[in-house]
XYZ file of C-alpha atoms in Angstrom:
666
model
C 82.786 110.333 95.867
C 83.515 107.241 93.836
C 86.297 107.993 91.367
C 88.136 104.993 90.061
C 91.682 105.774 89.114
C 92.259 108.401 91.787
C 95.225 108.060 94.074
C 94.648 107.802 97.799
C 97.064 107.478 100.662
C 95.518 104.770 102.786
C 98.233 104.627 105.426
C 101.190 106.940 105.029
C 103.243 104.826 107.394
C 102.717 101.682 105.384
C 100.899 100.652 102.238
C 99.688 103.119 99.648
C 96.774 102.348 97.392
C 97.138 103.913 93.954
C 94.075 102.714 92.119
C 92.110 99.517 91.536
C 93.955 96.367 92.398
C 97.448 97.740 92.980
C 99.259 98.349 96.238
C 102.831 99.406 96.773
C 104.758 99.679 99.989
C 106.812 102.705 100.903
C 109.176 102.123 103.799
C 112.742 102.028 104.917
C 114.839 98.924 105.261
C 113.594 96.155 107.471
C 116.248 95.229 110.002
C 115.395 91.558 109.834
C 115.724 91.559 106.049
C 118.666 93.913 105.705
C 120.609 91.328 103.717
C 118.005 91.322 100.939
C 117.922 93.844 98.101
C 115.259 96.493 98.656
C 113.136 95.334 95.721
C 112.879 91.829 97.228
C 111.633 93.269 100.514
C 109.137 95.496 98.705
C 107.696 92.637 96.662
C 107.410 90.339 99.655
C 105.775 93.046 101.785
C 103.241 93.763 99.054
C 102.232 90.137 98.711
C 102.241 89.541 102.461
C 99.840 92.429 102.987
C 97.615 91.225 100.164
C 97.493 87.761 101.755
C 96.409 89.234 105.087
C 93.543 91.142 103.423
C 92.516 88.280 101.156
C 89.388 86.177 101.617
C 89.518 82.916 99.698
C 87.000 82.868 96.851
C 85.198 79.712 95.790
C 87.624 77.579 93.800
C 90.734 78.706 95.670
C 91.328 75.277 97.199
C 91.208 73.597 93.807
C 93.531 76.253 92.357
C 96.056 75.542 95.117
C 95.904 71.827 94.412
C 96.326 72.223 90.645
C 99.243 74.632 91.091
C 100.969 72.385 93.606
C 100.513 69.300 91.474
C 101.385 70.668 88.042
C 103.191 73.969 88.575
C 100.561 75.732 86.449
C 97.005 76.936 87.001
C 94.776 78.990 84.694
C 92.233 81.133 86.528
C 88.891 82.115 85.047
C 86.221 84.280 86.628
C 84.020 87.307 86.120
C 85.689 90.731 86.399
C 85.730 91.915 89.992
C 85.721 88.414 91.460
C 89.249 88.791 92.841
C 90.947 86.504 90.308
C 94.055 88.706 89.893
C 94.499 89.001 93.653
C 93.967 85.261 93.901
C 96.754 84.749 91.370
C 99.179 86.836 93.401
C 98.261 85.089 96.636
C 98.751 81.686 95.030
C 102.226 82.674 93.905
C 103.081 84.199 97.264
C 102.193 80.911 98.930
C 104.615 79.060 96.642
C 107.497 81.469 97.313
C 110.863 79.887 98.080
C 114.311 81.220 98.896
C 115.308 80.785 95.257
C 113.544 82.499 92.390
C 111.786 85.841 92.007
C 108.248 87.071 91.382
C 107.875 88.083 87.747
C 104.843 89.506 85.974
C 105.081 88.522 82.323
C 104.426 91.191 79.685
C 104.629 89.292 76.386
C 103.814 92.196 74.066
C 106.244 94.778 75.411
C 109.237 95.298 73.151
C 111.989 94.608 75.703
C 110.418 91.447 77.129
C 111.286 87.904 76.130
C 108.681 85.893 74.238
C 106.602 83.462 76.281
C 108.135 80.481 74.476
C 111.698 81.567 75.318
C 113.108 79.186 77.976
C 115.324 81.993 79.327
C 112.151 83.581 80.677
C 111.965 81.126 83.586
C 114.454 80.743 86.411
C 114.694 78.120 89.130
C 111.873 78.577 91.626
C 110.428 81.685 89.938
C 106.834 82.732 90.561
C 105.332 83.838 87.240
C 102.125 85.800 86.738
C 100.599 86.093 83.264
C 97.612 88.416 83.643
C 95.575 88.331 80.429
C 92.263 89.142 82.086
C 91.771 92.155 79.794
C 93.402 90.673 76.677
C 91.565 90.774 73.381
C 90.982 87.677 71.249
C 94.219 88.091 69.278
C 96.381 88.531 72.372
C 94.799 85.540 74.087
C 95.163 83.362 70.999
C 98.854 84.275 70.650
C 99.515 83.540 74.311
C 97.782 80.144 74.125
C 100.121 79.099 71.308
C 103.115 79.762 73.570
C 101.685 78.210 76.733
C 102.950 74.640 76.088
C 106.560 75.845 75.765
C 106.151 78.099 78.799
C 104.673 75.293 80.915
C 107.561 73.019 79.892
C 110.117 75.583 81.076
C 108.168 76.090 84.302
C 108.189 72.354 84.971
C 111.910 71.990 84.240
C 112.833 74.902 86.522
C 110.532 73.843 89.393
C 108.826 77.213 89.001
C 105.149 78.143 89.329
C 102.927 79.855 86.765
C 99.492 81.396 87.265
C 97.610 82.578 84.181
C 94.578 84.846 84.512
C 92.575 84.286 81.338
C 89.871 86.470 79.742
C 86.516 85.549 81.218
C 84.978 82.628 79.315
C 87.760 82.779 76.733
C 88.550 79.834 74.482
C 90.851 77.146 75.844
C 92.232 74.067 74.087
C 91.254 70.618 75.435
C 94.798 69.851 76.621
C 94.722 72.997 78.787
C 91.311 72.438 80.342
C 92.756 70.401 83.211
C 94.645 73.506 84.388
C 91.551 75.716 84.341
C 89.918 76.710 87.641
C 86.962 79.078 87.894
C 87.133 81.641 90.695
C 83.844 82.910 92.133
C 83.689 85.989 94.309
C 83.578 85.401 98.068
C 80.895 86.781 100.357
C 80.913 90.554 100.162
C 80.106 90.791 103.851
C 83.012 88.530 104.741
C 85.403 90.568 102.583
C 84.195 93.818 104.162
C 84.683 92.434 107.662
C 88.190 91.253 106.843
C 89.132 94.699 105.573
C 87.602 96.401 108.592
C 89.479 94.085 110.942
C 92.783 94.702 109.155
C 92.147 98.449 109.414
C 91.891 98.208 113.197
C 88.108 98.180 113.576
C 86.994 96.547 116.874
C 85.367 93.155 116.439
C 82.312 94.125 118.489
C 81.682 97.002 116.100
C 81.905 95.447 112.640
C 80.055 92.288 113.675
C 76.914 94.301 114.485
C 73.993 94.225 112.111
C 73.702 97.512 110.218
C 71.246 98.647 107.586
C 73.900 100.543 105.568
C 76.160 97.504 105.443
C 73.219 95.269 104.522
C 72.351 97.542 101.590
C 75.975 97.747 100.485
C 76.717 94.015 100.472
C 73.356 93.158 98.900
C 74.822 94.261 95.570
C 77.599 92.166 94.007
C 80.475 94.605 93.740
C 84.098 94.331 92.592
C 86.484 93.575 95.426
C 88.146 96.989 95.039
C 84.848 98.782 95.813
C 84.487 96.811 99.026
C 88.044 97.686 100.016
C 87.405 101.386 99.297
C 84.211 101.358 101.359
C 85.993 99.710 104.287
C 88.602 102.436 104.220
C 85.917 105.113 104.190
C 84.420 103.521 107.309
C 87.833 103.636 108.965
C 88.284 107.295 108.104
C 84.765 108.101 109.286
C 85.573 106.492 112.616
C 88.761 108.544 112.992
C 86.911 111.844 112.471
C 83.658 110.974 114.251
C 82.377 112.495 117.493
C 82.798 110.389 120.642
C 79.064 109.669 120.803
C 78.939 108.202 117.293
C 79.194 104.470 116.655
C 79.449 101.951 113.857
C 76.070 102.836 112.318
C 77.046 106.513 112.009
C 80.469 105.631 110.600
C 78.889 103.481 107.878
C 76.284 106.123 107.060
C 79.032 108.721 106.721
C 80.989 106.382 104.446
C 77.890 105.860 102.309
C 77.411 109.618 101.853
C 81.071 109.964 100.926
C 80.543 107.670 97.939
C 78.086 110.123 96.378
C 79.110 112.273 93.436
C 79.772 115.717 94.898
C 80.827 117.578 91.783
C 77.797 119.900 91.750
C 78.121 120.538 95.459
C 81.778 121.512 95.110
C 81.086 123.671 92.039
C 78.436 125.592 93.979
C 80.805 126.135 96.910
C 83.593 127.406 94.644
C 81.161 129.895 93.125
C 80.469 131.223 96.631
C 84.212 131.616 97.276
C 85.374 134.105 94.627
C 88.500 135.428 96.373
C 91.931 133.984 95.571
C 92.915 133.351 99.230
C 89.721 131.390 99.804
C 90.242 129.192 96.765
C 93.927 128.757 97.532
C 93.029 127.504 101.008
C 90.407 125.165 99.554
C 92.927 123.683 97.121
C 95.607 123.383 99.789
C 93.379 121.515 102.224
C 92.279 119.150 99.455
C 95.885 118.388 98.473
C 97.265 118.249 102.032
C 94.212 116.821 103.738
C 94.991 115.916 107.342
C 98.166 118.040 107.553
C 98.840 120.286 110.525
C 97.327 123.769 110.450
C 100.803 125.352 110.339
C 101.567 123.436 107.150
C 98.206 124.366 105.624
C 98.800 128.043 106.366
C 102.325 128.099 104.926
C 101.407 126.001 101.881
C 98.487 128.319 101.103
C 100.840 131.295 101.074
C 103.203 129.401 98.758
C 100.330 128.623 96.380
C 99.292 132.282 96.223
C 102.916 133.183 95.526
C 103.198 130.526 92.779
C 100.055 131.965 91.174
C 101.423 135.513 91.548
C 98.327 136.683 93.393
C 98.599 140.333 94.512
C 99.661 140.779 98.118
C 97.132 141.854 100.714
C 97.899 145.333 102.053
C 95.559 144.933 105.023
C 97.470 145.147 108.353
C 98.348 141.724 109.761
C 96.107 142.004 112.825
C 93.127 142.812 110.599
C 93.515 139.593 108.610
C 91.027 136.809 109.110
C 92.540 134.150 111.312
C 92.961 130.601 110.028
C 90.010 129.269 112.019
C 87.642 131.751 110.375
C 89.043 131.064 106.933
C 88.700 127.296 107.427
C 85.081 127.737 108.485
C 84.388 129.476 105.167
C 85.423 126.321 103.292
C 83.708 123.903 105.739
C 86.937 122.680 107.280
C 88.335 122.796 110.784
C 91.170 121.602 112.988
C 90.771 118.750 115.403
C 92.286 118.618 118.897
C 95.675 117.704 117.391
C 95.668 120.721 115.080
C 95.264 118.743 111.844
C 92.939 120.147 109.179
C 90.070 118.193 107.664
C 86.867 118.942 105.800
C 83.626 118.472 107.661
C 82.426 115.960 105.058
C 84.276 112.697 104.523
C 86.189 112.330 101.237
C 85.199 115.842 100.215
C 88.811 116.568 99.348
C 88.852 114.274 96.299
C 85.875 116.117 94.797
C 87.612 119.460 95.373
C 90.792 118.249 93.692
C 88.860 116.945 90.700
C 86.880 120.184 90.344
C 89.860 122.517 90.210
C 91.866 120.132 88.017
C 89.029 119.669 85.526
C 87.648 123.208 85.434
C 90.802 125.304 85.862
C 93.295 123.626 83.510
C 95.603 126.670 83.560
C 96.191 125.910 87.230
C 97.845 122.541 86.555
C 101.428 123.588 85.726
C 101.518 125.859 88.770
C 100.558 122.990 91.070
C 103.758 121.119 90.214
C 105.900 124.149 91.091
C 103.910 124.662 94.278
C 104.187 121.001 95.323
C 107.976 121.163 94.967
C 108.122 124.187 97.262
C 105.885 122.462 99.823
C 107.956 119.265 100.009
C 111.024 121.480 100.573
C 109.492 123.161 103.620
C 111.631 122.866 106.737
C 108.881 122.355 109.252
C 108.600 119.603 111.884
C 105.038 118.958 110.747
C 106.088 118.305 107.115
C 106.769 114.632 107.772
C 107.424 112.085 104.995
C 103.780 111.027 105.224
C 102.657 114.585 104.424
C 104.964 114.791 101.415
C 103.852 111.365 100.217
C 100.203 112.371 100.510
C 100.726 115.541 98.489
C 102.591 113.765 95.686
C 100.078 110.911 95.573
C 97.152 113.330 95.289
C 98.816 115.343 92.548
C 99.834 112.206 90.637
C 96.300 110.908 90.978
C 94.895 113.869 89.083
C 97.418 113.512 86.265
C 96.611 109.803 85.925
C 92.855 110.169 86.356
C 92.733 112.486 83.372
C 95.108 110.478 81.171
C 98.077 112.846 81.450
C 100.835 110.424 82.298
C 103.293 112.362 80.137
C 102.728 115.436 82.278
C 103.420 113.484 85.459
C 106.621 112.027 83.984
C 107.801 115.497 82.932
C 107.040 116.814 86.403
C 109.129 114.067 88.013
C 111.968 114.873 85.619
C 111.769 118.548 86.535
C 111.863 117.783 90.262
C 114.986 115.665 89.628
C 116.898 118.220 87.587
C 115.941 121.755 88.617
C 117.588 122.566 91.968
C 116.938 119.049 93.229
C 116.805 118.578 96.980
C 116.556 115.304 98.861
C 112.838 115.892 99.415
C 112.242 116.621 95.713
C 114.077 113.458 94.698
C 111.860 111.447 97.039
C 108.841 113.152 95.484
C 110.076 112.316 91.979
C 110.510 108.668 92.931
C 106.995 108.506 94.307
C 105.474 110.274 91.312
C 107.044 107.759 88.918
C 105.988 104.918 91.205
C 102.382 106.078 90.995
C 102.653 105.996 87.213
C 104.225 102.536 87.126
C 101.592 101.107 89.453
C 98.658 102.549 87.538
C 97.011 99.836 85.372
C 96.201 102.213 82.539
C 99.583 103.987 82.434
C 102.124 101.439 83.653
C 103.288 100.488 80.170
C 103.688 104.145 79.172
C 105.879 104.799 82.226
C 107.993 101.702 81.691
C 108.687 102.882 78.141
C 109.466 106.428 79.300
C 111.924 105.129 81.901
C 113.584 102.990 79.234
C 114.067 106.005 76.984
C 115.594 107.968 79.842
C 117.985 105.163 80.770
C 119.143 104.543 77.191
C 118.938 107.883 75.401
C 117.948 110.514 77.941
C 120.042 113.457 78.971
C 120.541 112.587 82.624
C 120.780 116.064 84.068
C 120.784 116.858 87.767
C 119.949 113.838 89.888
C 117.673 112.086 87.388
C 120.046 109.106 87.232
C 119.703 108.568 90.989
C 115.917 108.654 90.726
C 115.958 106.159 87.864
C 118.225 103.771 89.780
C 115.832 103.766 92.715
C 112.787 103.331 90.504
C 114.341 100.400 88.661
C 115.769 98.700 91.744
C 112.977 99.257 94.260
C 109.827 99.404 92.118
C 110.249 97.913 88.662
C 112.386 94.986 89.831
C 109.714 93.913 92.304
C 107.411 92.757 89.504
C 109.303 93.135 86.211
C 112.911 92.132 86.965
C 113.894 91.631 83.314
C 112.933 95.196 82.487
C 114.735 96.443 85.576
C 117.823 94.494 84.514
C 117.961 96.104 81.082
C 117.413 99.630 82.388
C 119.974 99.300 85.181
C 122.450 97.895 82.658
C 122.144 100.997 80.486
C 122.390 103.268 83.524
C 125.507 101.436 84.705
C 127.128 101.876 81.267
C 126.568 105.648 81.480
C 127.447 106.004 85.141
C 129.754 108.816 86.233
C 129.111 108.641 89.987
C 132.206 107.181 91.714
C 129.917 105.325 94.141
C 128.359 103.500 91.139
C 124.823 103.105 92.548
C 123.464 101.749 89.246
C 126.148 99.072 89.088
C 125.534 98.152 92.717
C 121.795 97.877 92.082
C 122.449 95.748 89.007
C 124.691 93.467 91.036
C 122.049 93.162 93.775
C 119.419 92.297 91.178
C 121.336 89.410 89.586
C 122.415 88.180 93.032
C 118.840 87.060 93.627
C 118.366 85.148 90.375
C 120.508 82.704 88.408
C 118.346 83.419 85.384
C 118.978 87.160 85.502
C 122.727 86.639 85.926
C 122.662 84.354 82.890
C 120.755 86.976 80.878
C 123.169 89.735 81.797
C 126.223 87.637 80.942
C 124.654 86.739 77.604
C 123.946 90.390 76.835
C 127.493 91.442 77.674
C 128.990 88.732 75.484
C 126.545 89.014 72.607
C 126.914 92.667 71.640
C 130.630 93.312 72.121
C 132.155 94.692 75.270
C 132.871 98.410 75.362
C 134.963 99.729 78.293
C 131.878 100.306 80.501
C 130.818 96.692 79.886
C 134.154 95.425 81.186
C 133.548 97.163 84.502
C 130.057 95.690 84.686
C 131.379 92.190 83.986
C 134.079 92.380 86.651
C 131.454 93.477 89.185
C 129.012 90.666 88.446
C 131.427 87.794 87.740
C 131.454 86.617 91.355
C 132.497 82.923 91.170
C 130.359 81.812 94.134
C 126.938 82.118 92.437
C 128.471 80.694 89.261
C 129.435 77.493 91.088
C 126.600 77.369 93.637
C 124.773 74.051 93.346
C 122.043 74.662 95.935
C 118.590 73.969 94.528
C 119.881 72.715 91.186
C 121.704 69.761 89.697
C 123.579 71.981 87.235
C 125.425 75.138 88.195
C 125.743 78.161 85.953
C 129.384 77.494 85.150
C 128.419 74.025 83.895
C 126.041 75.462 81.281
C 127.545 75.678 77.798
C 125.968 79.046 77.044
C 127.251 80.550 80.285
C 130.732 79.121 79.673
C 130.741 80.812 76.264
C 129.629 84.144 77.754
C 132.206 83.993 80.542
C 135.019 83.130 78.138
C 134.077 85.959 75.790
C 133.906 88.484 78.618
C 137.158 87.365 80.264
C 138.912 87.511 76.898
C 137.896 91.151 76.506
C 139.049 91.906 80.040
C 142.445 90.199 79.641
C 143.022 91.760 76.244
C 142.025 95.337 77.049
C 142.581 96.028 80.747
C 145.836 96.254 82.706
C 146.527 93.392 85.114
C 146.094 95.650 88.130
C 142.399 96.011 87.280
C 141.532 92.368 86.695
C 143.944 90.622 89.076
C 141.716 90.922 92.211
C 138.812 89.378 90.321
C 140.962 86.599 88.899
C 142.211 85.942 92.442
C 138.622 85.374 93.611
C 138.157 82.814 90.840
C 141.403 81.073 91.850
C 140.391 81.045 95.511
C 137.009 79.579 94.604
C 138.653 76.930 92.431
C 140.749 75.913 95.437
C 137.814 75.841 97.830
C 136.542 72.301 97.413
C 134.310 72.957 94.402
C 135.654 69.952 92.480
C 135.156 69.930 88.731
C 133.226 73.208 88.904
C 136.367 74.911 90.183
C 138.303 73.346 87.354
C 135.807 74.842 84.924
C 136.670 78.274 86.320
C 140.313 77.633 85.461
C 139.363 76.345 82.006
C 137.454 79.557 81.373
C 140.399 81.764 82.304
C 142.796 79.732 80.162
C 140.425 79.662 77.173
C 139.952 83.423 77.429
C 143.727 83.987 77.490
C 144.218 81.604 74.567
C 142.080 83.887 72.390
C 144.479 86.798 72.843
C 146.425 85.974 69.682
C 149.978 87.284 69.649
C 149.649 88.450 73.247
C 148.525 85.124 74.633
C 151.959 84.245 76.019
C 152.071 87.524 77.880
C 148.529 86.999 79.206
C 149.287 83.398 80.259
C 152.282 84.694 82.200
C 150.125 87.336 83.872
C 147.557 84.699 84.842
C 150.234 82.485 86.345
C 151.734 85.422 88.260
C 148.274 86.269 89.581
C 147.831 82.692 90.767
C 151.119 82.820 92.662
C 150.069 86.083 94.321
C 146.649 84.647 95.170
C 148.260 81.848 97.170
C 149.177 84.351 99.900
C 145.597 85.631 100.326
C 143.671 82.346 100.015
C 141.020 82.045 102.780
C 141.728 78.335 103.238
C 145.477 78.733 103.470
C 148.185 78.302 100.829
C 148.120 74.481 100.632
C 145.055 74.256 98.389
C 146.038 77.305 96.376
C 149.434 75.867 95.527
C 147.710 72.863 93.998
C 145.378 75.147 92.075
C 148.341 77.108 90.723
C 149.956 73.860 89.548
C 146.737 72.836 87.832
C 146.460 76.243 86.162
C 150.035 75.956 84.916
C 149.269 72.495 83.542
C 146.250 73.840 81.615
C 148.305 76.751 80.272
C 150.958 74.295 79.076
C 148.310 72.190 77.326
C 146.922 75.314 75.646
C 150.415 76.183 74.404
C 151.051 72.660 73.095
C 154.057 72.067 75.320
C 155.416 68.637 76.262
C 153.619 67.626 79.430
C 154.274 65.564 82.451
C 151.358 63.923 84.227
C 148.484 66.142 85.299
C 148.526 67.371 88.929
C 146.943 65.069 91.510
C 143.285 65.285 92.418
C 144.054 67.439 95.444
C 145.118 70.196 93.086
C 141.731 70.108 91.378
C 139.941 71.728 94.253
C 139.161 68.652 96.324
C 139.907 68.341 99.990
C 143.668 67.655 100.508
């Protein structure tokens, strides 16, 4: 059955395919990358997998050359030619240690305009996908492209624009335009088969089904789907079947089976039969024990009358599975006899029994909570993905969002929270509903009543999903969550700190936001957490550190003023000590700028400035005893701080402290 927009678990241990052109990775931490925030690992894994599956289309070499030489390339091509995947691969190939991947969304309300220079950070990889834009959207974007390209050039970043096919383009932009033409369908199919573990001697054989399939120019996503059907056909085939039979089975699976399923349902009028049919379709490939228990839970959720027949007179599971054309393999896992039959069954019941839909959410929650060794994470993921797929296929994203909220708030268990995270991930990754889900998550973070464990779910969604492609949106949502946080562990604040740790640009944006709108008590806590002096004075990859930027200096001074004026010294002293230690650690004039910021912030305290100056000086004296480099440098830093305080107070001054006190090597 060929249903675009459905959700399919391709490999529960790795990547999950949730519709045309989008892949997300669901895994635990990678030991070798444990020092990276989770969203960085997710983004890199996504793009790495895409690169492995990718076959270069015609024009890819030229696109690489244009991007390397100018920092910008504009891709054109017919829909289905792989131009969006090509854009992501191009950016993945330009990835550096600095910068983040960022998909630009110029028309969403909480995104910066394309002409805003704050949109681009050092070394960022920017994707502007306007392949489906209308004439107005494309015209507006073209007006902003010169300013965007200038910022990209200045920040040593890289920008790939996917333009509407054969759209208008000004003469000065034509040199950046590269036309992508689809690669050989046969070559793409073979690459996908190889990456899915198909033996070389099998997929290299000539086959009439493959010849017919590749004879038609198809979108790349259809080829990928067909390759996966061949893989699944191989896994369920008899030992005497080979590549030709696998491909023929995959071809039959692409047929529309709605009438076939409708006829079968008519022949199965009893509730237990239909419950088993639904369960197998939603938990396809699960162990027979899970299928049996989940079927009972579905009957209970639907309040079906209990069967009074004695237990030993019941039909056994094997007989009941035969009635719905399913069986268990040698490992005890249940599958339909026909490949991909389960998606047609799901669609039939969802479309033709709409009153069943709300009960399926309650049932799914009870299934993911089952304490059974066969209910592995992959089984739970498969169930949630299939259920989410039906919501999204029929345009009911609001229902899926409400279901995730319910799983997070009504007797939430660890398994239900994982299910809620995955359900929202499916919505975010869906091309037709992604914007709707981003807006819904924003409303929750800013205005929502965060009952139960919804806040935890939102933190994970923002940090591990949204930040991987839309870091600015993740930043704003995590900021609002951190302001409302009541959890002593402060997971939202930690996630926010991890996010800005990977990007100078995002740290600059957060500091600007804190300073621009007035600092309430929650904002002071956020500032103290993210005001680490090391990234502020880090000069790697840039000729100008953050603390040397006038706008950042203004933000830091404003924030420190609020901290010094409103918080007791015990709360800010450890953070001030880190600044003093950094100033003493050989950072030169950048360290002196840290001191200037502290003094300027204290000077703004009006009648209390003398008291605050004294507190700063006392903190500097205390910091001498804990300085990592020993007290010698810190003593000089304290003298320099005292000199700057004296200047601020207009006192008679002796000569300034020697250079060694300014953070240079003694």
